[in-house]
CSV table of C-alpha atoms in Angstrom, one decimal:
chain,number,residue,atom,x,y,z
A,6,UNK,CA,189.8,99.7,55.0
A,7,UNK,CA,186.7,99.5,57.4
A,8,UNK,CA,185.4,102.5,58.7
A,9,UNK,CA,183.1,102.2,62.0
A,10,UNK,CA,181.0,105.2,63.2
A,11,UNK,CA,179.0,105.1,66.4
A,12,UNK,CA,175.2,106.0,67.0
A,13,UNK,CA,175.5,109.4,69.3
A,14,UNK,CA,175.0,112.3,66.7
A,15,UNK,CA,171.8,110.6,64.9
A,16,UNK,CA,170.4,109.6,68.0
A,17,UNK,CA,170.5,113.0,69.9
A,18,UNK,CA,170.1,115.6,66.7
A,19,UNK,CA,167.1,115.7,64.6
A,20,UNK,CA,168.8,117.9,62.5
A,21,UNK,CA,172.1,120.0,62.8
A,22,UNK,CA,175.4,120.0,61.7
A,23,UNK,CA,177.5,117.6,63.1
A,24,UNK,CA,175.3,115.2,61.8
A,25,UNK,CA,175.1,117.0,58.5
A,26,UNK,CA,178.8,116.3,57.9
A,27,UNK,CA,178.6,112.6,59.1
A,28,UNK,CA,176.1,112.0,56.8
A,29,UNK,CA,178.2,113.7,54.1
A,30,UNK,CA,181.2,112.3,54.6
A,31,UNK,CA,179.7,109.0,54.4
A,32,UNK,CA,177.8,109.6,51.5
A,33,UNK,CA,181.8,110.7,49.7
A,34,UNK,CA,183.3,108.0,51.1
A,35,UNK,CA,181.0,105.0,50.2
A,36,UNK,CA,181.6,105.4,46.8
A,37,UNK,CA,185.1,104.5,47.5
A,38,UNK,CA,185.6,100.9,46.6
A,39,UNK,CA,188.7,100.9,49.4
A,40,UNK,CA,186.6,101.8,52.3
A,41,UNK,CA,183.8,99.7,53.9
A,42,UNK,CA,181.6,102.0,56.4
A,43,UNK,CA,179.2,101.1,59.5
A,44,UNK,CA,176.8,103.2,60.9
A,45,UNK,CA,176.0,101.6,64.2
A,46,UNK,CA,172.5,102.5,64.4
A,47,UNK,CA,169.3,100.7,65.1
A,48,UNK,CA,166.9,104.0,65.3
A,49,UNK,CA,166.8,107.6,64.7
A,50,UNK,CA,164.3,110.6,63.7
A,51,UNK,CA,167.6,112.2,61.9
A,52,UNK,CA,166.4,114.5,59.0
A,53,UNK,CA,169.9,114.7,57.6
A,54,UNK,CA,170.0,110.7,57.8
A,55,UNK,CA,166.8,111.2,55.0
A,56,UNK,CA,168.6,114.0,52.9
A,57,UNK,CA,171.7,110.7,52.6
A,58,UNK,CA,169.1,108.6,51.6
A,59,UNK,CA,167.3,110.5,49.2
A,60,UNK,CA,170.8,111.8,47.3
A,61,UNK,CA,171.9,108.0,47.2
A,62,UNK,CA,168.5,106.7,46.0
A,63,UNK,CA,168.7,103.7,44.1
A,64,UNK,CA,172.2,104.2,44.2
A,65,UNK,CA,174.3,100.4,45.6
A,66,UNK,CA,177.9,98.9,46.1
A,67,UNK,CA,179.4,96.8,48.0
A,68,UNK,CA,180.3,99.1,50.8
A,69,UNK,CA,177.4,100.6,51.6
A,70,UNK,CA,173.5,100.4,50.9
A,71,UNK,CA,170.8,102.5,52.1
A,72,UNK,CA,167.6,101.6,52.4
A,73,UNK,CA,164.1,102.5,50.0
A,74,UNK,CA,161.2,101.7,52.9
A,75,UNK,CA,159.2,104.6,52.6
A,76,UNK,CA,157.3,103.4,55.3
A,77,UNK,CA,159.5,103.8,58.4
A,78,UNK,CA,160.4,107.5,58.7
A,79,UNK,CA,162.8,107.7,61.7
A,80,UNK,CA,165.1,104.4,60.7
A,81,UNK,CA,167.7,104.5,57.9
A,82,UNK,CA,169.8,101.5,57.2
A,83,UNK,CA,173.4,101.4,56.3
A,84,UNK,CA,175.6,98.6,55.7
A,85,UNK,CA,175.9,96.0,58.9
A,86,UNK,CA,173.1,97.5,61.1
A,87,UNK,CA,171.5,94.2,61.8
A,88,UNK,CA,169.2,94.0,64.8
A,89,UNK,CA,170.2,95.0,68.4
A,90,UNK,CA,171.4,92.6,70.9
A,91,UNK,CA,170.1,92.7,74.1
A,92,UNK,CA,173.0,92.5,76.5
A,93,UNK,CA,173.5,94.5,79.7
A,94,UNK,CA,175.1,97.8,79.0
A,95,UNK,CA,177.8,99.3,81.8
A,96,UNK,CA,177.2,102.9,80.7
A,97,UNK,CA,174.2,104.8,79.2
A,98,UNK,CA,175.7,108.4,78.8
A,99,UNK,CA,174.0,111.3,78.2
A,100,UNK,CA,173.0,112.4,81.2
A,101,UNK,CA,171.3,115.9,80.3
A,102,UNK,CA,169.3,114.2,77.2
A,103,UNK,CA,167.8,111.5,79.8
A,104,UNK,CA,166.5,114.5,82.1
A,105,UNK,CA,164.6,116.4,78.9
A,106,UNK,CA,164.5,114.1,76.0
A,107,UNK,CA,160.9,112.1,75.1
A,108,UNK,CA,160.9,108.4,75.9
A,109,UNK,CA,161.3,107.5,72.2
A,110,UNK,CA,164.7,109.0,72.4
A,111,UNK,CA,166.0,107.8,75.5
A,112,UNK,CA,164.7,104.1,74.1
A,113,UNK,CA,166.7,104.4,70.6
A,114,UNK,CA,169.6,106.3,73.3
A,115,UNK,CA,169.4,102.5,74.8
A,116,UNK,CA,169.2,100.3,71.7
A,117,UNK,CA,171.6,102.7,69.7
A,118,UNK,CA,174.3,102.2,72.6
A,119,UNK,CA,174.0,98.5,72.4
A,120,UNK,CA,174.4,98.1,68.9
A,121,UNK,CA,177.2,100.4,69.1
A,122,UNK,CA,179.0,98.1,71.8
A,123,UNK,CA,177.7,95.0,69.9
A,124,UNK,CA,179.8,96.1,66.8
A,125,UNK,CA,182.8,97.1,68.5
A,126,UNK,CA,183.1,94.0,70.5
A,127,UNK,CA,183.1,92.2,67.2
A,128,UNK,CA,186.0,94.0,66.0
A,129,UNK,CA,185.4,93.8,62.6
A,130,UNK,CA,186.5,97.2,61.6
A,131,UNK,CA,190.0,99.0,61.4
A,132,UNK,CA,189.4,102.5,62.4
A,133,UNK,CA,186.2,103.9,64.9
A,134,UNK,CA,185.1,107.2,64.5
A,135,UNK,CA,182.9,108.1,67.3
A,136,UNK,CA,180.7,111.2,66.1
A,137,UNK,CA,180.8,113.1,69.4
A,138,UNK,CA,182.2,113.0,72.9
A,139,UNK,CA,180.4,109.7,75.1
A,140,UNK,CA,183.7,108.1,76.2
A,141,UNK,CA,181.4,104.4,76.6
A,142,UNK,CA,183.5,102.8,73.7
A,143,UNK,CA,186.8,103.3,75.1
A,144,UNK,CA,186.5,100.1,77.3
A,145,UNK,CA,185.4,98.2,74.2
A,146,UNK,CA,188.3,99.2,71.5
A,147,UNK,CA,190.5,96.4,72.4
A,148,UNK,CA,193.3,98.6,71.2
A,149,UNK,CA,191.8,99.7,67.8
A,150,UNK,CA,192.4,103.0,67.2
A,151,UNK,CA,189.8,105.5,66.9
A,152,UNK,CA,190.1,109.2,65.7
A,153,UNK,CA,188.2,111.9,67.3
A,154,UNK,CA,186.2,115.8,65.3
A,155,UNK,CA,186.7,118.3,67.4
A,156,UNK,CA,183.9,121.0,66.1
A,157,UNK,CA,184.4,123.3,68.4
A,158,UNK,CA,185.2,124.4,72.2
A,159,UNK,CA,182.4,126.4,73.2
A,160,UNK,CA,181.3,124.2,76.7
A,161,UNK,CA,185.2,125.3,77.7
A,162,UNK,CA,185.0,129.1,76.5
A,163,UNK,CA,181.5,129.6,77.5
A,164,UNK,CA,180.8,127.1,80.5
A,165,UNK,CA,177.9,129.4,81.8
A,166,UNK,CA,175.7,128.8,79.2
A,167,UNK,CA,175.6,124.7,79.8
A,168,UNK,CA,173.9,123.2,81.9
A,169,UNK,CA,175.8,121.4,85.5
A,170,UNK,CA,174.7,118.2,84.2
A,171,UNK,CA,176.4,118.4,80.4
A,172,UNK,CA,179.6,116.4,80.8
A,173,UNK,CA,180.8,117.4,77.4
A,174,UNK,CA,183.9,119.3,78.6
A,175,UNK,CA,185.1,116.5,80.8
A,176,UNK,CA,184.3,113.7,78.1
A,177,UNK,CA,186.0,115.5,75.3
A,178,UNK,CA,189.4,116.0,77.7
A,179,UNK,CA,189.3,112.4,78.4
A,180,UNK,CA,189.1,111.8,74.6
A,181,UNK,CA,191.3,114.2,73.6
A,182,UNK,CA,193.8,112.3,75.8
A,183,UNK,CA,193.3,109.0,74.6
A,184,UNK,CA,193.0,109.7,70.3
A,185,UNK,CA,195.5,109.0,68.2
A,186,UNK,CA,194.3,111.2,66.1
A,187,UNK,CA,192.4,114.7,65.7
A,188,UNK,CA,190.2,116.4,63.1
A,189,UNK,CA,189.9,120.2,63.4
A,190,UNK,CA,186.8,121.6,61.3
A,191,UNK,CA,188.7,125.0,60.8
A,192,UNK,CA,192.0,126.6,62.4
A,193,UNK,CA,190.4,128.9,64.9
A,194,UNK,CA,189.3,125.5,66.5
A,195,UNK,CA,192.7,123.9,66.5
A,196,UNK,CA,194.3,126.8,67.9
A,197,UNK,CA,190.9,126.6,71.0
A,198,UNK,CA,191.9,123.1,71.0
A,199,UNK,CA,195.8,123.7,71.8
A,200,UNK,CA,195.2,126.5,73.9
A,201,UNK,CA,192.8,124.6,76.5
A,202,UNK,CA,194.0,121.2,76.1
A,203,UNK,CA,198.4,121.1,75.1
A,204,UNK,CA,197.8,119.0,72.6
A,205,UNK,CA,200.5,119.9,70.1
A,206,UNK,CA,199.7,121.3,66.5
A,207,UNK,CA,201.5,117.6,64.7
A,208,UNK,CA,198.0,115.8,66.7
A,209,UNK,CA,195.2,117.9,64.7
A,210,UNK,CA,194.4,117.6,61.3
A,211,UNK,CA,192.0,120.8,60.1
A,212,UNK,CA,189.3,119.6,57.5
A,213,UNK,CA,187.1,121.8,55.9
A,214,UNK,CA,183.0,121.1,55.6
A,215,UNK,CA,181.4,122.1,52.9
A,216,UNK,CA,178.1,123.2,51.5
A,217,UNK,CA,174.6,121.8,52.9
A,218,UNK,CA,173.1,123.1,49.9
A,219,UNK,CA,175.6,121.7,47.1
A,220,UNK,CA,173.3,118.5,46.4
A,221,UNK,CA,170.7,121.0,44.9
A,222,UNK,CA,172.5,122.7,42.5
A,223,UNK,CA,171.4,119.5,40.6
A,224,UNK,CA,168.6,120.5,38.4
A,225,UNK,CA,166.9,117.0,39.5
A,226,UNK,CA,166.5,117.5,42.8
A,227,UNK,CA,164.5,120.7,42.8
A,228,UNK,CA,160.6,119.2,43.2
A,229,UNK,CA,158.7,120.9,40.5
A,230,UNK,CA,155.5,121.1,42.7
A,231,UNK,CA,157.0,121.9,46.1
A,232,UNK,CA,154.8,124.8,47.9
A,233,UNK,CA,157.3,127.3,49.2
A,234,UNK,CA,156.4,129.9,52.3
A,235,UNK,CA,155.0,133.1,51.3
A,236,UNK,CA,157.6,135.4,51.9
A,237,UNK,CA,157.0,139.4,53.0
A,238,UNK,CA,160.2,141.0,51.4
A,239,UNK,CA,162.5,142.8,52.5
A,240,UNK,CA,163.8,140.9,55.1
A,241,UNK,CA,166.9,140.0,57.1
A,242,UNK,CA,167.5,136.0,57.8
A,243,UNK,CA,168.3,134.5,60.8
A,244,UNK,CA,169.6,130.8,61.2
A,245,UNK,CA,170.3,128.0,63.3
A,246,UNK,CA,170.0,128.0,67.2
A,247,UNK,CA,168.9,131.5,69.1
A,248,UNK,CA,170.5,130.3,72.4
A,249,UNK,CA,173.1,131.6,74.7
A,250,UNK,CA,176.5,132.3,72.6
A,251,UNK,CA,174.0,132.5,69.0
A,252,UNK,CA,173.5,135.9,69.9
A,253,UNK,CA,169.8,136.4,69.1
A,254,UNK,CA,168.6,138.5,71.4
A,255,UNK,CA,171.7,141.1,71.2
A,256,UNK,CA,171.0,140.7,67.2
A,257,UNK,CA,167.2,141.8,67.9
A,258,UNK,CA,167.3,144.4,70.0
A,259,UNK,CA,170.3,146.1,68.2
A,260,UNK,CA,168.3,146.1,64.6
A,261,UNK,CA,164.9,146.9,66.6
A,262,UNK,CA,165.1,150.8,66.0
A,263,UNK,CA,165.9,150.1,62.2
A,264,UNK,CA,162.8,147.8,62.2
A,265,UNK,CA,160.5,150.6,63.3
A,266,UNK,CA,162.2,153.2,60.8
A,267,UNK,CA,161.5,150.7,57.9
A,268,UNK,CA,158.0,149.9,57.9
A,269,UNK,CA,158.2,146.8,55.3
A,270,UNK,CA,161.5,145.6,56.6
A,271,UNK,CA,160.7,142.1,58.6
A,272,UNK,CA,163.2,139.7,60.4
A,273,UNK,CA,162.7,135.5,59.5
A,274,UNK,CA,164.0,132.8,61.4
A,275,UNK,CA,164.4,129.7,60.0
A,276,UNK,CA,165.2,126.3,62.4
A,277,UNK,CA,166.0,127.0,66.0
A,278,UNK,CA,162.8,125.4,66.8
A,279,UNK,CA,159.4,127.8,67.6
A,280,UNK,CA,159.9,130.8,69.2
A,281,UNK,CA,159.0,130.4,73.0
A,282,UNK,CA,157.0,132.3,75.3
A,283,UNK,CA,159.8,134.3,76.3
A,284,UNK,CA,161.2,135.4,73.0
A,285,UNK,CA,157.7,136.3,72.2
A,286,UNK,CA,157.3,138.5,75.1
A,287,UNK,CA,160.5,140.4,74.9
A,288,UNK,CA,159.1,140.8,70.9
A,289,UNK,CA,155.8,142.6,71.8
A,290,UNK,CA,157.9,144.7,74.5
A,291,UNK,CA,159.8,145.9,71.7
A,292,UNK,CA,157.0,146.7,69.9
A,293,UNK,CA,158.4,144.7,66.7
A,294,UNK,CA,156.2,141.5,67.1
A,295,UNK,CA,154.5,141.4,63.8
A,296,UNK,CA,157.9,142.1,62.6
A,297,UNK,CA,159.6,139.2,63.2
A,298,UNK,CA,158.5,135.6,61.9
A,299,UNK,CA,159.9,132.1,62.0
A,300,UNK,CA,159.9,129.7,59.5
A,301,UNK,CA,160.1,125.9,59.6
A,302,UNK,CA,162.7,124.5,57.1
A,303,UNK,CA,163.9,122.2,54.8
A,304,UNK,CA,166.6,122.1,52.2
A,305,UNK,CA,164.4,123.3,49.6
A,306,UNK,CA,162.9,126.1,52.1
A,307,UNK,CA,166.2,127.5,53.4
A,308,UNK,CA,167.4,127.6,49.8
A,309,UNK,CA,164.6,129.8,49.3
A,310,UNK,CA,165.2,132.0,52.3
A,311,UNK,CA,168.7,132.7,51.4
A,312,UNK,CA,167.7,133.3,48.0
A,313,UNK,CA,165.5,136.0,48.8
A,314,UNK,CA,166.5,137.7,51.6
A,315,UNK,CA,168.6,140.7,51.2
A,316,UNK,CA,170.7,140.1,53.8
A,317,UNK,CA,172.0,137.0,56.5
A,318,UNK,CA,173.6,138.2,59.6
A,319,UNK,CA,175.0,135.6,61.6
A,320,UNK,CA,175.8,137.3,65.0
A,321,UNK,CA,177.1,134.4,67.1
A,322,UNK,CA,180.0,135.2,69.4
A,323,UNK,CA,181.6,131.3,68.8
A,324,UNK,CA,181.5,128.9,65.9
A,325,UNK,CA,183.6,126.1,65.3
A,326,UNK,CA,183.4,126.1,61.7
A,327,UNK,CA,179.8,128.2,60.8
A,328,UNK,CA,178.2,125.9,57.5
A,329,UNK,CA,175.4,128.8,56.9
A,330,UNK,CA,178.1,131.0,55.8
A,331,UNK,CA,178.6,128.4,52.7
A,332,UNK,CA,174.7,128.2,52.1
A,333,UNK,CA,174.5,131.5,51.9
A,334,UNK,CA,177.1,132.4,49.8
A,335,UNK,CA,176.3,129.5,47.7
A,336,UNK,CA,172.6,131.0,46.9
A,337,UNK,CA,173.5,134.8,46.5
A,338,UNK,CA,172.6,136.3,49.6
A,339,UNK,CA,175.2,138.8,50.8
A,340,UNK,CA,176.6,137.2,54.5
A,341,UNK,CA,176.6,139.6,57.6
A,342,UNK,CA,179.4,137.6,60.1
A,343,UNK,CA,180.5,138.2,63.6
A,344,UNK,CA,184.4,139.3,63.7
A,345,UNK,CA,184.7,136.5,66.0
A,346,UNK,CA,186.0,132.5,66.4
A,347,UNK,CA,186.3,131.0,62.8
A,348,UNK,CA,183.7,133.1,60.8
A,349,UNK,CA,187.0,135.5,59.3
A,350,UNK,CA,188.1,132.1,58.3
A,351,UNK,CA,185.2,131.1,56.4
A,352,UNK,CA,183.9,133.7,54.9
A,353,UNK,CA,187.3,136.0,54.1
A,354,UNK,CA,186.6,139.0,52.3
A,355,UNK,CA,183.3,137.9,50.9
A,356,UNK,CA,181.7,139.0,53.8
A,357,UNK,CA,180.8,141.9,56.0
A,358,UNK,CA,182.0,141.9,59.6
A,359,UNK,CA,180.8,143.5,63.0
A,360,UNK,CA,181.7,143.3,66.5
A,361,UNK,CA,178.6,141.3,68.4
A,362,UNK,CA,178.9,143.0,71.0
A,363,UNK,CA,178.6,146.5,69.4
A,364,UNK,CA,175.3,147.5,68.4
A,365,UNK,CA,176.2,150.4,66.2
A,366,UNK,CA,178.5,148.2,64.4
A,367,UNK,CA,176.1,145.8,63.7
A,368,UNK,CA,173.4,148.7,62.7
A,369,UNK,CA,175.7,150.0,60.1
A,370,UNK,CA,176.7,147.2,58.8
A,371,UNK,CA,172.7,145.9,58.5
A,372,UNK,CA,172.3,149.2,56.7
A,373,UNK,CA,175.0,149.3,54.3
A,374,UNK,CA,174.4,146.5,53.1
A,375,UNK,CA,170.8,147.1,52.1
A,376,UNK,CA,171.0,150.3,51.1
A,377,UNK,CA,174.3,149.8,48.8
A,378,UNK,CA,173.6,147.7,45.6
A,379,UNK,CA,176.8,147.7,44.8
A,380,UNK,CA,178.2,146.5,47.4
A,381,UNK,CA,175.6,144.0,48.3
A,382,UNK,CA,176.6,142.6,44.4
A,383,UNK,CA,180.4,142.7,45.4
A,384,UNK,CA,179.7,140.2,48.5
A,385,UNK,CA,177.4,138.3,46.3
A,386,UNK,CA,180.1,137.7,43.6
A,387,UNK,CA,182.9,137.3,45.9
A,388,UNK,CA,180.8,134.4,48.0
A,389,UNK,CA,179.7,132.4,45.1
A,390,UNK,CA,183.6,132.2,44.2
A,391,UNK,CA,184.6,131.7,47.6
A,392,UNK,CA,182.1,129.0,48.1
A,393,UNK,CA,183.7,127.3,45.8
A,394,UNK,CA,186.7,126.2,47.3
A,395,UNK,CA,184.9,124.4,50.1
A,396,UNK,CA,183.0,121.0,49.0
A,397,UNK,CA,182.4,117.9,50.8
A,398,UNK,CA,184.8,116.0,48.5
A,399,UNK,CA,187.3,117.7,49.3
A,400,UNK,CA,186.2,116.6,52.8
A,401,UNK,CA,186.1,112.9,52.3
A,402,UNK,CA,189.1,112.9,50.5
A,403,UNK,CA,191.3,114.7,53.5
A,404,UNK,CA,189.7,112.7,55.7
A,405,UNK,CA,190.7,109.5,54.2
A,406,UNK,CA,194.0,110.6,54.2
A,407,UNK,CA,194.2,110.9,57.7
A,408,UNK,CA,192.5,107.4,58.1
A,409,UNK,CA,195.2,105.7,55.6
A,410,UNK,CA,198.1,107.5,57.9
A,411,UNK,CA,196.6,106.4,61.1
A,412,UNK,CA,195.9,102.9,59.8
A,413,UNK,CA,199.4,102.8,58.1
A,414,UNK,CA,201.6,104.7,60.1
């Protein structure tokens, strides 16, 4: 069977995790001697494309090899990528990344595409899975099928906080029309999926991710002489995006009073980019900004943060699936979730909840639990056992089901 995924996730996300579980489920799957896997991709500055490369190092088969040249940091090569063809293309795509995004993007945007279109034109494949919502391919199936991750449906609950010029809603209804079949990432997305599209429940398939983190619970790939951040303890961890629907700012100014009242207690961010001028400002008008710090990350460095921190609170009012949950649970760090979208899903009763749109819920839940050690060790035990039932194998494996039924139907 001979799997072919497109270019768009690696060549707009430098890190995040759509492309997290594309590069995971590759990495399952190409150890599969009954699958064959293309990455149509010429160029991209995709950290999670290096974190595939350095968990397969040395590591070849037949249906996939990845390559060892140190010297190229932003290209990763996997099986059939070959060199682009230069051929006129009909439709770019991606209409908000070519307003804001550096040339060097918008040029691997263009050679990504055609290499994309070059490869499905050949039709040397069985099944396409596109890894997000640019409809270009559809023209160029030539009645393969192609299967379609839904990860969430924020753009259609939460249209205000996208721009005019993000197409994503429209592209995904088009796809969701066309598919023959659907991968859900958790059930609260199917049931957004049904609900704002009719597609009925027998079209979606819900697949579980699994842990960022789970490669280094291998001894081997802990690097003895990595320098980790000085870390100011305690503190409460943010992650991922502070955006729109993320929540930050409601999360900030709810816990600012309990800042002030706890002189050593600081707030880090890690990811989410720098924190702009704006954030900064609203900081220093809170009179917290010494108090809260951000943190650039890697594996090694959020592993860290989760391990240290006494609590992560994850206040976002939509997530399709929510991987930090898993990270977090998976290093013993007791998990503060929204009551909303999928998070109840995820993190069951391992977890404390709060309404995110209820400071004084979220205030008590903060201090509960970091003032109760026992309960804090009863969220800690319950997530490491309920991390367990979620792994990227399990992953790969239900999504090769779906592929043999769709291939075999």
């Amino acid at each position: 069977m001979k799997i072919l995924y497109d270019h768009q996730i690696f060549t707009i996300q430098k890190y995040g995790g759509i492309s997290r579980y594309f590069c995971e489920l590759m990495g399952r799957l190409s150890q599969d001697p009954d699958i064959e896997l293309t990455l149509a991709l010429c160029k991209s500055r995709n950290e999670n494309l290096r974190n595939l490369h350095l968990t397969n190092r040395g590591r070849k088969n037949n249906n996939i090899s990845l390559c060892d040249a140190q010297e190229s940091p932003i290209i990763q090569k996997i099986v059939h990528l070959g060199l682009p063809v230069a051929r006129k293309i009909a439709h770019i795509g991606f209409p908000i990344i070519r307003k804001i995004a550096p040339i060097d993007v918008l040029n691997n945007l263009r050679s990504n595409q055609r290499e994309s279109i070059r490869l499905l034109n050949k039709q040397k494949y069985d099944i396409f899975h596109p890894t997000y919502y640019d409809p270009y391919f559809l023209q160029h199936l030539q009645q393969k099928p192609f299967i379609l991750t839904i990860y969430d449906m924020i753009h259609e609950l939460y249209p205000d906080y996208f721009s005019p010029n993000d197409f994503t809603k429209i592209w995904k209804k088009e796809l969701i029309g066309q598919t023959e079949a659907i991968i859900a990432i958790s059930e609260s997305t199917k049931n957004d999926i049904m609900k704002f599209t009719g597609v009925e429940s027998d079209r979606i398939s819900v697949v579980y991710l699994g842990n960022p983190l789970e490669y280094l619970d291998q001894p081997y790939r802990i690097k003895k002489n990595f320098e980790y951040p000085t870390l100011e303890k305690p503190y409460i961890l943010f992650v991922g995006n502070r955006d729109g629907y993320k929540n930050f700012m409601f999360f900030i100014k709810s816990i600012t009073e309990l800042l002030k009242k706890n002189e050593n207690l600081r707030v880090y961010c890690a990811g989410g980019g720098p924190f702009t001028h704006s954030e900064l400002k609203i900081f220093n008008t809170l009179d917290i900004f010494s108090k809260v710090r951000y943190v650039k990350t890697n594996d090694l460095i959020m592993k860290h943060l989760y391990e240290n921190a006494c609590a992560f609170v994850f206040p976002s009012l939509y997530e399709g699936f929510g991987l930090p949950i898993l990270e977090a649970f998976s290093c013993s760090c007791p998990a503060l979730l929204s009551n909303s979208s999928s998070l109840p899903e995820v993190g069951a009763d391992a977890a404390c909840y709060f309404d995110p749109i209820d400071p004084e819920s979220l205030i008590q839940s903060v201090e509960t639990v970091i003032s109760d050690d026992h309960y804090r060790e009863k969220l800690i035990k319950k997530g490491l056992e309920r991390v367990k039932l979620f792994s990227w194998e399990n992953t790969a494996q239900a999504t090769k089901k779906i592929y043999d039924n769709l291939l075999y139907q």
